[in-house]
Each structure stands twice: as structure tokens, then as C-alpha cells.
mmCIF file of C-alpha atoms in Angstrom:
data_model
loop_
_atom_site.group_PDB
_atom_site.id
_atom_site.type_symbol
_atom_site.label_atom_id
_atom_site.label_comp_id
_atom_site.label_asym_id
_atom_site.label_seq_id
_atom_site.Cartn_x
_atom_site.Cartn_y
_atom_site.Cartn_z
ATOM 1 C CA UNK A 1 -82.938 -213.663 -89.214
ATOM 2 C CA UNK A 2 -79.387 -211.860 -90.039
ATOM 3 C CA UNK A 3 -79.534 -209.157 -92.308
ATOM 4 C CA UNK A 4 -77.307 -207.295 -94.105
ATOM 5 C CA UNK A 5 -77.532 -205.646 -97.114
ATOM 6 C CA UNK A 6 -76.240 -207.309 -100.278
ATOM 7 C CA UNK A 7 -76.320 -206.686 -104.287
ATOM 8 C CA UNK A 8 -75.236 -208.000 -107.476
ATOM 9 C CA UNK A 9 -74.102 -206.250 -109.861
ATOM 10 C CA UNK A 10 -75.666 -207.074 -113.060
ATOM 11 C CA UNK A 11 -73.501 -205.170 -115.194
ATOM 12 C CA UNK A 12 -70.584 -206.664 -114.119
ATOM 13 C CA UNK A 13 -68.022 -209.040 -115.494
ATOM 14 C CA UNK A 14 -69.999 -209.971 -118.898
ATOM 15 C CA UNK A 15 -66.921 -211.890 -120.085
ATOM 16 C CA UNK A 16 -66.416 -214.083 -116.489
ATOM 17 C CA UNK A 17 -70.532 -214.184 -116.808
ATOM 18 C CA UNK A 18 -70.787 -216.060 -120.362
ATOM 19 C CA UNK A 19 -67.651 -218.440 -119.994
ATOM 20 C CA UNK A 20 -69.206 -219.460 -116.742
ATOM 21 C CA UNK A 21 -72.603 -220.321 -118.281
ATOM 22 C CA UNK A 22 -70.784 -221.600 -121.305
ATOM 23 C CA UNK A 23 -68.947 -223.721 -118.860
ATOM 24 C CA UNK A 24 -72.395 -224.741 -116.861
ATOM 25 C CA UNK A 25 -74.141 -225.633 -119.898
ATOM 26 C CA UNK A 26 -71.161 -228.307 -121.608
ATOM 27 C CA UNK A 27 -70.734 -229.798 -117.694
ATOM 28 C CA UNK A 28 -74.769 -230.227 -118.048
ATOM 29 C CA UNK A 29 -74.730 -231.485 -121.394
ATOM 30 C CA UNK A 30 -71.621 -233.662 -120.839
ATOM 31 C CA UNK A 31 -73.118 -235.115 -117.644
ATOM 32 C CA UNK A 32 -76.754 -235.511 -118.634
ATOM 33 C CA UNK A 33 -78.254 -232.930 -116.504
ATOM 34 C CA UNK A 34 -79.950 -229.448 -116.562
ATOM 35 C CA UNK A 35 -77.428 -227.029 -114.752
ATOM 36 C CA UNK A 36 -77.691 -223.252 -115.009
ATOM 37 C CA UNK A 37 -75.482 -220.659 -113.194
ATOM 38 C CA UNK A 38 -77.454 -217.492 -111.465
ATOM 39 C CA UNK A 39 -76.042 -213.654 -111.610
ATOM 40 C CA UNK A 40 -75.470 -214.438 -107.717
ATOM 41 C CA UNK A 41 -72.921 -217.751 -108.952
ATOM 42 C CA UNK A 42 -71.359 -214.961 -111.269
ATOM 43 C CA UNK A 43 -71.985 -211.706 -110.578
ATOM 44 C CA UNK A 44 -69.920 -209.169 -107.934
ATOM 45 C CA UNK A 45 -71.469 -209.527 -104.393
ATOM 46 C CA UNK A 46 -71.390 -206.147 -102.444
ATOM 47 C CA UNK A 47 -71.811 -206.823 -98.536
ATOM 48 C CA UNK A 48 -72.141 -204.100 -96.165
ATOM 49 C CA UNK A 49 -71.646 -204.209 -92.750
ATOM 50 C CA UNK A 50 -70.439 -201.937 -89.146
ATOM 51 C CA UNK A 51 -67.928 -203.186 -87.143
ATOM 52 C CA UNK A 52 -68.731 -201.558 -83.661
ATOM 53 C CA UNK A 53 -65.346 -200.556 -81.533
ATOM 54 C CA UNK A 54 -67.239 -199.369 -78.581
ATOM 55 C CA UNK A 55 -68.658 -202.721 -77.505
ATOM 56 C CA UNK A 56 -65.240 -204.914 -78.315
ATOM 57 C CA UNK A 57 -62.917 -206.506 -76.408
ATOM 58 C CA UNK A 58 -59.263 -204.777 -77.201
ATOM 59 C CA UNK A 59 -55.779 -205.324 -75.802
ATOM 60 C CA UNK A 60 -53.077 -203.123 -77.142
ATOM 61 C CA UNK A 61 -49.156 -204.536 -76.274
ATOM 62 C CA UNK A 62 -47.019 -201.838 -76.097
ATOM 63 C CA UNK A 63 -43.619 -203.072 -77.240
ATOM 64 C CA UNK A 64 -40.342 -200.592 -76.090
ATOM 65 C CA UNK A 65 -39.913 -197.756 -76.290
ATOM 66 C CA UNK A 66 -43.369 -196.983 -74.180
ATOM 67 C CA UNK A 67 -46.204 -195.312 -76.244
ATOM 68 C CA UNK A 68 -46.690 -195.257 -80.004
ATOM 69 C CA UNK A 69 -44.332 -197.313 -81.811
ATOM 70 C CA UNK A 70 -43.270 -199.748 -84.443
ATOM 71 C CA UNK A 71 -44.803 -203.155 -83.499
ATOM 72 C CA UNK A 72 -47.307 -201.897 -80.856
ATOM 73 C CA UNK A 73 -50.198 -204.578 -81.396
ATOM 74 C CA UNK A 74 -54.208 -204.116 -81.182
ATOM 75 C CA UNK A 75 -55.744 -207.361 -80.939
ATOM 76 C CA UNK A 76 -59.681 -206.961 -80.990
ATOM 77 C CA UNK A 77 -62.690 -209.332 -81.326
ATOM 78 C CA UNK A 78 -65.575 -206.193 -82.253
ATOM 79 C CA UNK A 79 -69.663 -207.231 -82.818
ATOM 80 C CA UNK A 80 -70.443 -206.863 -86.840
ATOM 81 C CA UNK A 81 -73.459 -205.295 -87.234
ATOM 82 C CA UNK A 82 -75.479 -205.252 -90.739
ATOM 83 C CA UNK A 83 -75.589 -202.033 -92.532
ATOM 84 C CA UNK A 84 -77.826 -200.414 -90.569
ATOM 85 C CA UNK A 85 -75.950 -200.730 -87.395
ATOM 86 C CA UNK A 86 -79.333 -202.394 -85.680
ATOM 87 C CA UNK A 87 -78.553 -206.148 -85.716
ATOM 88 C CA UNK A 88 -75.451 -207.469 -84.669
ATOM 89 C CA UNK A 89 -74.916 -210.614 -87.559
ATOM 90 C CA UNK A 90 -71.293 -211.473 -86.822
ATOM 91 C CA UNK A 91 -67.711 -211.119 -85.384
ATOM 92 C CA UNK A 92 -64.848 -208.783 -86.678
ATOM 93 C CA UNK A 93 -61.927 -210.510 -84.982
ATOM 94 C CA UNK A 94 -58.257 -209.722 -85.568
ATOM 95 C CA UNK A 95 -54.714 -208.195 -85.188
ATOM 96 C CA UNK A 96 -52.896 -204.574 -86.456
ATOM 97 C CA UNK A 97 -49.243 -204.611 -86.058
ATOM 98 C CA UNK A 98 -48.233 -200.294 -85.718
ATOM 99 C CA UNK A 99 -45.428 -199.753 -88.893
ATOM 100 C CA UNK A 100 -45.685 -195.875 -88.951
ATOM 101 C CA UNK A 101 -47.255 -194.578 -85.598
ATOM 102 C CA UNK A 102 -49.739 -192.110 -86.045
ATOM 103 C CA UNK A 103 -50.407 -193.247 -89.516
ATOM 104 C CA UNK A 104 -50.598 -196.807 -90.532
ATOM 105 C CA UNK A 105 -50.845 -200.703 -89.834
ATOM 106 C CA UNK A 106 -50.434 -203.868 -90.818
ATOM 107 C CA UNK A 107 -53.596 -205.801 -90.043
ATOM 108 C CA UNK A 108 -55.922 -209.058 -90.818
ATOM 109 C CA UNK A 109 -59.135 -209.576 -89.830
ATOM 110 C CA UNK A 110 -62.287 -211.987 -90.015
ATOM 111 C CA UNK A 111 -65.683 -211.599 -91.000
ATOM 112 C CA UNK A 112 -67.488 -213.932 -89.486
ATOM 113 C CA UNK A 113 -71.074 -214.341 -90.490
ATOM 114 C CA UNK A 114 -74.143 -216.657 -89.968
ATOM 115 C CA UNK A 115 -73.628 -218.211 -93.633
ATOM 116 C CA UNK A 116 -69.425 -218.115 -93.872
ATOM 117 C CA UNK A 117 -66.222 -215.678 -93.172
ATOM 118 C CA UNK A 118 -64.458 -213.733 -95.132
ATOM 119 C CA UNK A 119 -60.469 -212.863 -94.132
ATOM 120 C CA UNK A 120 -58.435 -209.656 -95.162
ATOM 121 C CA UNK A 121 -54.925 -208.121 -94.747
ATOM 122 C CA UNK A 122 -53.480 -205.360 -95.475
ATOM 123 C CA UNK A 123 -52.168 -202.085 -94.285
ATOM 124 C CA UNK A 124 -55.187 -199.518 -92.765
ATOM 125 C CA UNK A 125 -54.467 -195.981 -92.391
ATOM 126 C CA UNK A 126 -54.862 -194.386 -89.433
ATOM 127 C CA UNK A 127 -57.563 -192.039 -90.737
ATOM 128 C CA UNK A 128 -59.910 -191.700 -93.240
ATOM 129 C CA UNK A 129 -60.555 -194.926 -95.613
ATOM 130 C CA UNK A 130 -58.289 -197.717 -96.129
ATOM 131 C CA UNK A 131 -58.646 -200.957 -98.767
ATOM 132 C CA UNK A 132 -57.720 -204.520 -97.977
ATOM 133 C CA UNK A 133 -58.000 -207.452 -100.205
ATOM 134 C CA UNK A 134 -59.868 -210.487 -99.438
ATOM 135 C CA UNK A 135 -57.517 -213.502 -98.597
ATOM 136 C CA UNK A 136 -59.554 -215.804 -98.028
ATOM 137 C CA UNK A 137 -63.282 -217.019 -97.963
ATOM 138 C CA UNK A 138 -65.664 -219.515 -96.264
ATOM 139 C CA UNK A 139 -69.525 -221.198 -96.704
ATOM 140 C CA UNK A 140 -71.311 -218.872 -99.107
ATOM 141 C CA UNK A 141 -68.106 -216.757 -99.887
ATOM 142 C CA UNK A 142 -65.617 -219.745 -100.803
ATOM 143 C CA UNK A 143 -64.416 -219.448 -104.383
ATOM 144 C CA UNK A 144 -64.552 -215.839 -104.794
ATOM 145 C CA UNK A 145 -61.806 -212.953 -104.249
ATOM 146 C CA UNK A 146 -61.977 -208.940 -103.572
ATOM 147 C CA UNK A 147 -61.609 -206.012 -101.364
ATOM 148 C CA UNK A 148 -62.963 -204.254 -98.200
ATOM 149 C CA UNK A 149 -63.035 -200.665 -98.160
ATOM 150 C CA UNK A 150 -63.276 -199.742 -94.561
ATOM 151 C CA UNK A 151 -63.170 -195.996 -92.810
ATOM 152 C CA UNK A 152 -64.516 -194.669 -89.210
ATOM 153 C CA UNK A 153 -68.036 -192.923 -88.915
ATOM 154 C CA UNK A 154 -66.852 -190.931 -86.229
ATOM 155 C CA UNK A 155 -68.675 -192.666 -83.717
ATOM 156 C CA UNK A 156 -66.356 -195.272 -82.614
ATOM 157 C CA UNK A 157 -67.862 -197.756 -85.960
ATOM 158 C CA UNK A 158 -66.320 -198.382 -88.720
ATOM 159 C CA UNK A 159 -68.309 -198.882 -92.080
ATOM 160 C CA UNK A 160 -67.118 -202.160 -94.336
ATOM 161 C CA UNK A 161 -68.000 -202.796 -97.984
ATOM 162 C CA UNK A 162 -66.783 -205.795 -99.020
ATOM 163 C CA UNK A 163 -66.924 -206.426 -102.957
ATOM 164 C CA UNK A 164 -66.461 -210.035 -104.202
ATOM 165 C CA UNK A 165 -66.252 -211.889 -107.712
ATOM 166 C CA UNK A 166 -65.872 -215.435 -108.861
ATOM 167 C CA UNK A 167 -62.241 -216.556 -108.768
ATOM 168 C CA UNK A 168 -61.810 -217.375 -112.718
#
């Protein structure tokens, strides 16, 4: 079974959460049938996972001059572990494009999990924490939007929280 942990946030989006179940109940009423949206259909999803560096396949292309410079690449294809980092339950697969050497990229990456993907972009520092948005989302994901928060744990893993809510 893949694990990982995973919330809702109750408290969230009251607004989004009563036009959707306004919306539910006048498509059930219109149509004839009983149809009620869940917190989950609603609600912000929190998903927590560790992408592990040590056990990926990496290629870096060094582009002139030699060593650390603008457009350097790092393509890598990493194991995605749930939040505990015991269980691999998925691929973190993508591309960073160096734009200030030593202290930022450009990058996009997939999620890939058992029940979907989710992709993001964005620039990621060098160190400490850096936050993407979500650009795009598969299987249990589709129709929502957000943002990763990644940052190392000094171990050569990097901790993920991705945060998602229904696409109005």
C-alpha cells in the first residue's frame, strides 16, 4: 500500500466550500439525483513527501565556459518517498536550467504517484527553501491548483509539501 501523509483542511476556503455544495445540490436537483460534495472534493489537500538525491539518476551538461554557469542543466529522475522517508511511493523526475550560479534555477518537475502526478515550475534557490506553483495535475489531483514548498534536510533529501485547492 503507498502511503503518504495527507490532510484537509477543514477550515479552509468556506466561500469555495458552500458555492461548491450549492452547486452539487442544484446539479442533483436539476438532474434527479442525490449528489453531495466531501471536504476532500473541496477542501485544501496537504501532501507530504521526500524526494531522495542520493539514490537518483543525475546528469549535469555543462554548457561554456566550464564549471558553474548560466544554462548548466541537472536533469534527474530521484525515488519519492512518503513523509517518513520509509516507502518509496513515486518518481520526482525533471530539469533545472542554472540562471544565477551559486544561487538559483529555473526548474520543473513531476510528482508521480500511485493515484496521479502533479507538475511544478519555478525558480529553486540554491539553499534553504524555495516555492513552486503547481502547473499541472493528474488522476486524483486533476482540477485543483497550488504550491510546493521544497528545502534540503541536509542529508542529500529534500522535504516537499505540496498544498492544493479546487480550481474555482
Amino acid at each position: 500500500m503507498h502511503r503518504f501523509l495527507c490532510r484537509v483542511d477543514a477550515q479552509a476556503d468556506n466561500f469555495r466550500r458552500l458555492t461548491y455544495r450549492t452547486a452539487w445540490l442544484l446539479l442533483a436537483v436539476g438532474h434527479g439525483w442525490a449528489a453531495c460534495a466531501t471536504r476532500q472534493e473541496t477542501g485544501t489537500l496537504e501532501l507530504r513527501t521526500i524526494a531522495d538525491a542520493t539514490r537518483s539518476t543525475k546528469r549535469w551538461v555543462d554548457t561554456p565556459p566550464n564549471g558553474p554557469s548560466p544554462g548548466d542543466t541537472l536533469i534527474f529522475d530521484q525515488p519519492l518517498m512518503d513523509a517518513t522517508g520509509q516507502q518509496d511511493i513515486g518518481t520526482n523526475s525533471g530539469f533545472c536550467i542554472t540562471t544565477r550560479p551559486g544561487v538559483q534555477s529555473q526548474c520543473q518537475w513531476t510528482l508521480t504517484l500511485h493515484n496521479g502526478s502533479l507538475t511544478v515550475a519555478g525558480q529553486e534557490r540554491e539553499a534553504g527553501s524555495s516555492r513552486l506553483p503547481v502547473i499541472g495535475a493528474t488522476g486524483h489531483y486533476a482540477r485543483r491548483t497550488g504550491e510546493l514548498l521544497t528545502f534540503p534536510n541536509g542529508n542529500g533529501t529534500f522535504t516537499q509539501i505540496v498544498n492544493l485547492w479546487p480550481i474555482p
